[in-house]
Amino acid sequence: MELRHLHAFVAVAEERSFSRAATRLRVAQSAVSRTVQALERELGLPLFERSRHYVELTKTGHATLDSARAALAAAEAVRDAARQPCPAACPQPSTTPR
Amino acid sequence: MELRHLHAFVAVAEERSFSRAATRLRVAQSAVSRTVQALERELGLPLFERSRHYVELTKTGHATLDSARAALAAAEAVRDAARQPCPAACPQPSTTPR
DNA sequence: CAGTGTTACGGACGTCGTAAAAATC
DNA sequence: GATTTTTACGACGTCCGTAACACTG
């Protein structure tokens, strides 16, 4: 599983459309389709109910959506945590040149 | 940022060694080195203080480690969430027109 | 000199975008 | 008939492992 998969999944779920999700993600529709397929294949369960003109979350998809958002948020938190040094006192190893 | 980066980062932090982390992750040492480098480059901050024989977390590394673990756990949670349908009541999208 | 991390190189795998096809409304 | 998703294909990029290198203790 990769963050890219989750991004695609959430985008499709929110847009209820592969093409709109692709626009939002700035990639081709086919890329979104393949990425979601890969995630479904990895989970072994379908996440979307596809008809030609409608996309809908399956039961599994609903159950997964919140966790996916949480995981993406957690990844963002990593970025933020790196930017902000420890609030109080953190042992700073003096910059030793290699 | 990718989950692979975080896995490598956490492994090195816990093992305090690139080579041991590589063994745990079942990849070559060079792969771990490059992966951590990529993460540091993306964050724009060093995560480890490297001497030839010792690896130590920088201040930034310390601040980041917990978030990284949390993100990995969140990714695992996605997998679990997919397996378990909604605990109570979940709207089953049999035919919910948009 | 033994052990560790980094860099170079070559190959393999994956992903992308374009384009064509299938199917629904 | 228009729109949307999926699949095929070719090209590009990325990542890996091996191996050589640099350096520390």
XYZ file of C-alpha atoms in Angstrom, chain B:
98
model
C 6.743 11.084 0.934
C 6.007 7.407 0.819
C 5.344 4.733 3.381
C 8.526 3.035 2.255
C 10.489 6.074 3.381
C 8.907 5.984 6.805
C 9.497 2.277 7.187
C 13.165 2.752 6.485
C 13.418 5.749 8.772
C 11.799 3.964 11.698
C 13.863 0.848 11.173
C 17.126 2.775 11.194
C 16.037 4.778 14.204
C 15.171 1.662 16.143
C 18.216 -0.303 15.123
C 20.521 2.690 15.272
C 22.197 1.133 12.267
C 21.625 1.165 8.541
C 22.920 -2.326 8.046
C 20.766 -3.858 10.761
C 17.785 -1.957 9.453
C 18.501 -3.355 6.023
C 18.577 -6.865 7.401
C 15.263 -6.325 9.121
C 13.728 -4.848 6.015
C 15.195 -7.551 3.792
C 16.865 -5.143 1.436
C 20.423 -4.066 0.718
C 22.068 -1.459 2.929
C 22.443 0.878 0.009
C 18.719 0.859 -0.516
C 18.112 1.947 3.065
C 20.714 4.648 2.783
C 19.186 6.046 -0.361
C 15.654 5.838 0.962
C 16.509 7.758 4.115
C 18.433 10.270 2.057
C 15.408 10.783 -0.123
C 13.232 11.419 2.911
C 15.717 13.866 4.364
C 15.979 15.638 1.068
C 12.229 15.887 0.825
C 11.883 17.232 4.337
C 14.864 19.468 3.789
C 16.263 18.440 7.147
C 18.659 15.751 8.336
C 17.102 13.000 10.416
C 20.266 11.233 11.467
C 23.663 12.196 12.693
C 25.992 9.826 10.936
C 29.414 8.887 12.000
C 31.062 5.915 10.419
C 30.154 3.596 13.232
C 27.267 5.242 14.974
C 23.928 6.493 13.851
C 22.005 8.885 16.018
C 18.746 10.725 15.624
C 18.965 14.458 15.192
C 16.614 16.749 17.016
C 14.426 16.762 13.967
C 14.635 12.992 13.811
C 13.385 12.671 17.353
C 10.524 15.015 16.684
C 9.594 13.061 13.596
C 9.859 9.509 14.833
C 6.565 9.280 16.664
C 4.634 10.793 13.803
C 6.255 8.360 11.447
C 5.209 5.427 13.580
C 1.717 6.861 13.780
C 1.512 7.188 10.027
C 2.597 3.599 9.530
C 0.056 2.451 12.073
C -2.606 4.476 10.289
C -1.742 2.754 7.049
C -2.112 -0.595 8.736
C -5.427 0.547 10.104
C -6.620 1.095 6.560
C -5.951 -2.525 5.828
C -7.847 -3.610 8.919
C -10.722 -1.278 8.243
C -11.155 -2.755 4.812
C -11.405 -6.231 6.248
C -13.968 -5.378 8.876
C -17.246 -3.943 7.718
C -18.795 -1.131 9.683
C -19.354 -2.088 13.301
C -22.826 -0.678 13.657
C -24.818 0.815 10.859
C -23.295 1.701 7.578
C -25.234 2.929 4.594
C -25.073 0.134 2.098
C -24.933 1.775 -1.299
C -27.151 -0.732 -3.003
C -28.635 2.065 -5.060
C -28.143 5.454 -3.575
C -28.568 7.878 -6.440
C -26.304 10.850 -6.293
